mmCIF file of C-alpha atoms in Angstrom:
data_model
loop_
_atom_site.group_PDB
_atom_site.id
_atom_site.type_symbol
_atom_site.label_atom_id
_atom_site.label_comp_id
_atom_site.label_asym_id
_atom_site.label_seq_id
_atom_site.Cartn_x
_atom_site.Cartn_y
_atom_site.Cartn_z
ATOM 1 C CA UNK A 11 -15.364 -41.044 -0.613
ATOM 2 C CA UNK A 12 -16.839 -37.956 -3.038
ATOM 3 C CA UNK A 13 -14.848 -35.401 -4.065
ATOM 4 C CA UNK A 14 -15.548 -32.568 -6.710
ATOM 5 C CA UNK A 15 -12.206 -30.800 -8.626
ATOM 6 C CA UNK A 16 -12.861 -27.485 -10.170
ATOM 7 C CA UNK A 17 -10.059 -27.675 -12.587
ATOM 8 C CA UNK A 18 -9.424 -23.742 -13.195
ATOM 9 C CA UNK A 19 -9.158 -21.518 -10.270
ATOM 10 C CA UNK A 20 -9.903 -18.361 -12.722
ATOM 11 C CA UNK A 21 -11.604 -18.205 -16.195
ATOM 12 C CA UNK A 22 -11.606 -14.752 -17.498
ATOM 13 C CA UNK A 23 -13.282 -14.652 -21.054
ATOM 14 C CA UNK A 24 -14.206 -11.494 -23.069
ATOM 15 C CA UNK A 25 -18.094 -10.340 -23.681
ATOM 16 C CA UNK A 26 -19.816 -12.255 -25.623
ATOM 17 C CA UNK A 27 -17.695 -15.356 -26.037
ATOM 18 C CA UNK A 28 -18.396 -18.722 -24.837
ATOM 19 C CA UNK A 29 -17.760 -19.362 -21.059
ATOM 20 C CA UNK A 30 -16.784 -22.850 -19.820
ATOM 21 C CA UNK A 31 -15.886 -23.649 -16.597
ATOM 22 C CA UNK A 32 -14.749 -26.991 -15.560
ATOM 23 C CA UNK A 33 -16.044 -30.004 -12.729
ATOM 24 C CA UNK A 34 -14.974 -32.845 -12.263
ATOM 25 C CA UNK A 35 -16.461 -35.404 -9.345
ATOM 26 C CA UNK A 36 -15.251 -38.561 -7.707
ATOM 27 C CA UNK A 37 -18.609 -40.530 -6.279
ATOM 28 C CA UNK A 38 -18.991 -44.046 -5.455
ATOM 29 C CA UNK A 39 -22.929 -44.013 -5.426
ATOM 30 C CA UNK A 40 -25.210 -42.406 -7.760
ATOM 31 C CA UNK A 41 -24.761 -38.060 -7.252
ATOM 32 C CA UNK A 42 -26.470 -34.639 -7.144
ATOM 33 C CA UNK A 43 -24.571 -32.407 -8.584
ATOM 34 C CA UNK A 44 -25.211 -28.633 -8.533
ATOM 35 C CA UNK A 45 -23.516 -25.215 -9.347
ATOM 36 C CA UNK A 46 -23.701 -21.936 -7.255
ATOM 37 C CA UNK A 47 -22.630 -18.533 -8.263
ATOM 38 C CA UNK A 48 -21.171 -16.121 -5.412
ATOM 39 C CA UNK A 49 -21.181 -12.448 -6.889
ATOM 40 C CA UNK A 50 -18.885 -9.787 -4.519
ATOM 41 C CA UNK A 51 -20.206 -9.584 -1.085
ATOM 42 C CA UNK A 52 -23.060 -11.811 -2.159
ATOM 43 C CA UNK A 53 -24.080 -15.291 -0.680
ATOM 44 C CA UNK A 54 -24.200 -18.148 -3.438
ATOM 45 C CA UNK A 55 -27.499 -18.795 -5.466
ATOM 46 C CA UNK A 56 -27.753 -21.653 -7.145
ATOM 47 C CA UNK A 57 -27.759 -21.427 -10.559
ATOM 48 C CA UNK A 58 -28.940 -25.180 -12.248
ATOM 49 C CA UNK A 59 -28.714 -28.572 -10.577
ATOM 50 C CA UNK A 60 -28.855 -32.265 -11.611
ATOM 51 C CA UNK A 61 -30.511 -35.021 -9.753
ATOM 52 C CA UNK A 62 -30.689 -37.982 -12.423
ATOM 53 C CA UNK A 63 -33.413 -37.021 -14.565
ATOM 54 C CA UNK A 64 -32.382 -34.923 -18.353
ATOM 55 C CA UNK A 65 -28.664 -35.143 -18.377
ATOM 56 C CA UNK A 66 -28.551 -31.495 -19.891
ATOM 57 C CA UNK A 67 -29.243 -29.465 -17.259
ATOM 58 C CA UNK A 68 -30.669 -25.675 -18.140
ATOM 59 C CA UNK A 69 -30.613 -23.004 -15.066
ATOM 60 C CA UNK A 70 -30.782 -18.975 -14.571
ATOM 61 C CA UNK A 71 -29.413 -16.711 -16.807
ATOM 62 C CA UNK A 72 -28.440 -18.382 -19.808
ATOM 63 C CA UNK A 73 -26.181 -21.127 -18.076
ATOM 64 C CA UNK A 74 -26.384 -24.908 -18.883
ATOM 65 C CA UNK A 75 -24.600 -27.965 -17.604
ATOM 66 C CA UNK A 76 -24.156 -31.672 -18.579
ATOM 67 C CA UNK A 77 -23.926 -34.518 -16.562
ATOM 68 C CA UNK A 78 -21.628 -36.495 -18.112
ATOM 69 C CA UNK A 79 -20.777 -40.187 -16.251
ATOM 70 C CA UNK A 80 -18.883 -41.705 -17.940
ATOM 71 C CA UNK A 81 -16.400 -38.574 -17.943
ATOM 72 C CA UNK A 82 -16.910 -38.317 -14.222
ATOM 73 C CA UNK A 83 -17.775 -34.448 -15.225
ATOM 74 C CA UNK A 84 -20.352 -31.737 -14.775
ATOM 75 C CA UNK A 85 -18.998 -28.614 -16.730
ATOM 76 C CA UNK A 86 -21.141 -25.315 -16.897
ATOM 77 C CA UNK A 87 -21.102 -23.423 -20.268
ATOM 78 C CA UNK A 88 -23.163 -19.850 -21.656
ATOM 79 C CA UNK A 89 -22.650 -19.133 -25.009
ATOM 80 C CA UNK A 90 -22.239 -15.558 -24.649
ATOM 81 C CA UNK A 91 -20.761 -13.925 -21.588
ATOM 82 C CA UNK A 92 -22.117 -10.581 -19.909
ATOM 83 C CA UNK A 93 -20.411 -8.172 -17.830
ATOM 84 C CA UNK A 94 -23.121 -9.057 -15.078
ATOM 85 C CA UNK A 95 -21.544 -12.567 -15.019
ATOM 86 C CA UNK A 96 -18.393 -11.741 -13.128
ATOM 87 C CA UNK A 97 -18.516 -13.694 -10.304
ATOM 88 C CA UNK A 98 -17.359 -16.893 -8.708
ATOM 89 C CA UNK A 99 -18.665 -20.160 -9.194
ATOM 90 C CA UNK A 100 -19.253 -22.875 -7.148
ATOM 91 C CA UNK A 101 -19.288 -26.675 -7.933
ATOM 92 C CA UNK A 102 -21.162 -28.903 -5.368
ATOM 93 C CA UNK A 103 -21.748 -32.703 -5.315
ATOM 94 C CA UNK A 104 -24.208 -34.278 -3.011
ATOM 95 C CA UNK A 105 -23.913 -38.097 -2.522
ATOM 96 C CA UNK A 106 -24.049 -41.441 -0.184
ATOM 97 C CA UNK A 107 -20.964 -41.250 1.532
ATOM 98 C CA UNK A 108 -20.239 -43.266 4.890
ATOM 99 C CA UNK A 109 -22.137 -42.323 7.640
ATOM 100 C CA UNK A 110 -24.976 -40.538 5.505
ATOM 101 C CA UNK A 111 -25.887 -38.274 2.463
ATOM 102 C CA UNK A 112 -22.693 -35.332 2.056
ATOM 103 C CA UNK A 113 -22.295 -32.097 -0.282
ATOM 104 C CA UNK A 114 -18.953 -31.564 -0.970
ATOM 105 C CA UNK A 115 -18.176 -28.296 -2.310
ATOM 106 C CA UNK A 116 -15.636 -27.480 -4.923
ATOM 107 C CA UNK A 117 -12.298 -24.827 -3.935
ATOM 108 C CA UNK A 118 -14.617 -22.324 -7.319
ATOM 109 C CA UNK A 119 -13.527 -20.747 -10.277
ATOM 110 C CA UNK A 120 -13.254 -17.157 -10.546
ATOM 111 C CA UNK A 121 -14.585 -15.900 -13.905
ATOM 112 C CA UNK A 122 -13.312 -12.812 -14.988
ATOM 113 C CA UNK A 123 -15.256 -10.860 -17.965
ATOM 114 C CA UNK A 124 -13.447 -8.320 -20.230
ATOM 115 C CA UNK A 125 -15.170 -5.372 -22.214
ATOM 116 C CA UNK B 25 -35.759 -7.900 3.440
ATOM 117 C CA UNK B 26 -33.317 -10.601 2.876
ATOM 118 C CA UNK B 27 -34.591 -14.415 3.283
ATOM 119 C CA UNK B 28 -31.788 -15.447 5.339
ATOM 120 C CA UNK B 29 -30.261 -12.195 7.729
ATOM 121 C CA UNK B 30 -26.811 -12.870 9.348
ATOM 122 C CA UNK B 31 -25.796 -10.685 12.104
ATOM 123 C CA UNK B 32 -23.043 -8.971 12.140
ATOM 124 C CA UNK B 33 -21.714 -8.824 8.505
ATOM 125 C CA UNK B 34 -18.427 -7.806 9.733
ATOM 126 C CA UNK B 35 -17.014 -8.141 12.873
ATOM 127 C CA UNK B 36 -12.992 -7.768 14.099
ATOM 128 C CA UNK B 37 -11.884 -9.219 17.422
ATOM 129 C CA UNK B 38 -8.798 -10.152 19.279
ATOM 130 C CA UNK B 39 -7.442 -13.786 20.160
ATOM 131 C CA UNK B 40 -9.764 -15.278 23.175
ATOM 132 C CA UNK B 41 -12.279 -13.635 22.744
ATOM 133 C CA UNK B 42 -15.967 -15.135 22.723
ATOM 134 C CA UNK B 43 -18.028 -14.133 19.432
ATOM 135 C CA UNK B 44 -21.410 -14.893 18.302
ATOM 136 C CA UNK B 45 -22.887 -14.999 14.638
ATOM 137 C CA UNK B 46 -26.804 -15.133 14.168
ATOM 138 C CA UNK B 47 -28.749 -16.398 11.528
ATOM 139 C CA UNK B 48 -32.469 -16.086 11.424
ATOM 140 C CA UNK B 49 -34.816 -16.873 8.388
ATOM 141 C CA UNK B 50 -37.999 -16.597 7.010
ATOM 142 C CA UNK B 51 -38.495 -19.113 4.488
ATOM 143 C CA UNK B 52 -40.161 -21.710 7.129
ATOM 144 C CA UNK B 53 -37.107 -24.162 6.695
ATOM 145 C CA UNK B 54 -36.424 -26.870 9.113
ATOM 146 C CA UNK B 55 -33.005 -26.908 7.819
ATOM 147 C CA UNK B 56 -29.991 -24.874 8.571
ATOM 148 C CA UNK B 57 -26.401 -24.764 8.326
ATOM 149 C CA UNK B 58 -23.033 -22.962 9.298
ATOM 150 C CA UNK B 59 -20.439 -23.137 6.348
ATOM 151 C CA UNK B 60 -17.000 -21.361 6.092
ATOM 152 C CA UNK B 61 -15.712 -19.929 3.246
ATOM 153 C CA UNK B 62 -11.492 -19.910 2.917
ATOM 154 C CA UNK B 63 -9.998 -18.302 -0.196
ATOM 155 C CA UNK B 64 -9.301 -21.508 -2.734
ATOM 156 C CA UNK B 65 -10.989 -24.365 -0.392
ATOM 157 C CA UNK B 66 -14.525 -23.586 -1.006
ATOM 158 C CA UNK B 67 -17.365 -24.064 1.433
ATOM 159 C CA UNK B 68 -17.141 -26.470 4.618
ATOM 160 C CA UNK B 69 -19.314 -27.589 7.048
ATOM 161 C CA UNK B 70 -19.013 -26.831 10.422
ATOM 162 C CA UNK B 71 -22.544 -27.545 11.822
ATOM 163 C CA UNK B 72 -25.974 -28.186 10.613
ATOM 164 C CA UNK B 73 -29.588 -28.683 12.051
ATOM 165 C CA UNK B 74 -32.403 -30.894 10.789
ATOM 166 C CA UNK B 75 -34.270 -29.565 13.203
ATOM 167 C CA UNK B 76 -35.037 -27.907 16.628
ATOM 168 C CA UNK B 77 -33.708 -30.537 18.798
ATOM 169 C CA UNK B 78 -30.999 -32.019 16.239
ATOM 170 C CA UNK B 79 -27.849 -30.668 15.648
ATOM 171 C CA UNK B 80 -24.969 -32.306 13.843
ATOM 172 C CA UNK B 81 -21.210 -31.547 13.622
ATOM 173 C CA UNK B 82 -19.470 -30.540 10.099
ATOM 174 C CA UNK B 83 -16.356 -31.675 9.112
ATOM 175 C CA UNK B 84 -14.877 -28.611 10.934
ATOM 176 C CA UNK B 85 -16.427 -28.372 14.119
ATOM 177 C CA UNK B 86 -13.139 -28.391 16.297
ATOM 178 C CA UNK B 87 -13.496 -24.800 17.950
ATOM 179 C CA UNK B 88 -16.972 -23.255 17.841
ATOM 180 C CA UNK B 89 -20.398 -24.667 18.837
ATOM 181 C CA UNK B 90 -24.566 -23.596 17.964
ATOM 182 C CA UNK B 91 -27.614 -23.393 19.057
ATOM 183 C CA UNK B 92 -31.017 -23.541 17.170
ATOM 184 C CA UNK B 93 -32.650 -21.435 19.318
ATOM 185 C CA UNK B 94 -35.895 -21.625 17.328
ATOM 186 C CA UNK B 95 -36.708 -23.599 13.908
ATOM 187 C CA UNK B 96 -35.978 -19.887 12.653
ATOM 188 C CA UNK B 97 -32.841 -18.576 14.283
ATOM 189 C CA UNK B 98 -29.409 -20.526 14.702
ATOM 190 C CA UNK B 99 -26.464 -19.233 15.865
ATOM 191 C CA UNK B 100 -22.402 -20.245 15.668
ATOM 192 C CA UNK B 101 -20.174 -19.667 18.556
ATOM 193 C CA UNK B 102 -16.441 -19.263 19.111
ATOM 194 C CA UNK B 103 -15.918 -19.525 22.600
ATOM 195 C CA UNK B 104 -12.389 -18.416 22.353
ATOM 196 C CA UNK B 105 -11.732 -16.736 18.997
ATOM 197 C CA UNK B 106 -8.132 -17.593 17.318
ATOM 198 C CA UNK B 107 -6.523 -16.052 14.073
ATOM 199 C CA UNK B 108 -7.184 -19.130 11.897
ATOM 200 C CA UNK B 109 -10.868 -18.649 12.372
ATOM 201 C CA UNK B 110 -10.636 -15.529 10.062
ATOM 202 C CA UNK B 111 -12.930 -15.912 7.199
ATOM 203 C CA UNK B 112 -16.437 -15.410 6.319
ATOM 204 C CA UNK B 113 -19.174 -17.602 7.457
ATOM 205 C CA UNK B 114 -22.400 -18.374 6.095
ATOM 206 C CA UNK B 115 -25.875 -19.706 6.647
ATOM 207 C CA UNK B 116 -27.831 -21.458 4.953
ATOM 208 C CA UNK B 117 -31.334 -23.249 4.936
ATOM 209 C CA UNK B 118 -33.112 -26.114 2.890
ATOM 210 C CA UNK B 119 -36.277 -27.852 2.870
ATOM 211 C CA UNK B 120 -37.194 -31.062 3.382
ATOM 212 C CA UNK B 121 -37.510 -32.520 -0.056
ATOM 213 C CA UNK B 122 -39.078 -35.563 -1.432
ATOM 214 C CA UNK B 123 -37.249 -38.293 -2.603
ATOM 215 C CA UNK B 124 -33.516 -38.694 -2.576
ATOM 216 C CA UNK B 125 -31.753 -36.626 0.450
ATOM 217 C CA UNK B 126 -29.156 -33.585 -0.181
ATOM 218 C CA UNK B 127 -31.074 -32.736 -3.429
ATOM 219 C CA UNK B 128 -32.499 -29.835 -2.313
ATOM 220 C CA UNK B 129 -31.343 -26.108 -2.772
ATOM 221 C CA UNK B 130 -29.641 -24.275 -0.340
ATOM 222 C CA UNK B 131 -30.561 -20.713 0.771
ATOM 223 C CA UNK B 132 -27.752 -18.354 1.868
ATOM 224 C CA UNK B 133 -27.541 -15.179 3.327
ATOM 225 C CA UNK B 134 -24.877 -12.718 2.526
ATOM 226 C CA UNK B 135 -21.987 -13.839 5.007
ATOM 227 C CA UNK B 136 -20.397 -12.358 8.018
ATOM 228 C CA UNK B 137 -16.785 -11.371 7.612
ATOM 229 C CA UNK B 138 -15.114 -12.269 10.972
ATOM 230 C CA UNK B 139 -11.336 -11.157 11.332
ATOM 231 C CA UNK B 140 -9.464 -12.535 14.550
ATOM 232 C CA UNK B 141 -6.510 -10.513 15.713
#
């Protein structure tokens, strides 16, 4: 069965320093793996997603992910983090799992961003 | 005007009582969904639609049921509303994409905050 760990539930980082948040994913087949962002009183918008093509994954705003197999992990970085990106974020893994195709999503990471 | 509109974005009602959240959408998808959000479990399931005349239970169904009413409007019951379905519920829709299943984005709209007293 698939299972995704978010392994921080908050991240708070100051502006302008690197952000990393952390995914890890349990899948027997061959995954999807995506990341959503939730801002306050905001549904999620996905932000980059990986469906076995370039392992390095580039989405919205300055965020990048790598698909890493062998490490079982999908972490999301930015270089340099903006007020703006306050928000929580959303790990999701989308796979064969018994009785049909299933996105799991992970419990998010809250990042915090200091002035 | 928002892509995907929930109705109502908040809503507070007492234990047994029936409640209704709406979803409609404009994006043309054939694909919708009703997730719930808990504080520190993330998203789950409860129902989803492929289509007009297919719906599908979530791994939380236990408790409420839909109905696509169109390909652009699907809504999530509780019949009789208890305090452990507090949270806030979401929509969402995809497309039918090419290739590989589940690979597509999903669309959400901004949630409907449901307290049960």
């Amino acid at each position: 069965a698939q299972s995704v760990t978010q392994l921080d539930s908050h991240v708070s980082v100051s502006e302008g320093t690197p952000v990393l948040l952390r995914c890890n994913y349990s899948s027997s087949y061959s995954p999807s793996l995506f990341w959503y962002v939730q801002h306050p009183n905001k549904g999620l918008q996905l932000l980059l997603k990986y469906t076995s093509a370039a392992t390095l994954v580039k989405g919205i705003n300055g965020f990048e992910a790598e698909f890493k197999k062998s490490e079982t992990s999908f972490h999301l970085t930015k270089p340099s983090a903006h007020m703006s990106d306050a928000a929580e974020y959303f790990c999701v893994v989308s796979d064969l799992d018994t009785g049909g195709f299933k996105t799991i999503f992970g419990a998010g990471t809250r990042l915090f961003v200091k002035a | 005007d928002a892509d995907v509109t929930q109705t109502p974005r908040n809503r507070i009602t007492k234990t047994g009582k029936r409640i209704m959240l709406e979803c409609s959408q404009t994006k043309g998808h054939d694909r919708m969904y009703w997730y719930r959000q808990d504080p520190g479990l993330g998203l789950r399931l409860i129902y989803y639609s492929f289509d007009v005349k297919d719906i599908n239970k979530g791994e939380i169904s236990d408790g409420y049921s839909v109905s696509r009413q169109a390909q652009a409007k699907f809504s999530l019951s509780l019949e009789s509303a208890i305090p452990n379905q507090t949270a806030l519920y979401f929509c969402a829709t995809s497309a039918i994409t090419s290739g590989r299943p589940n690979t597509g984005e999903l669309f959400f709209g901004e949630g409907s905050r449901l307290t049960v007293l």
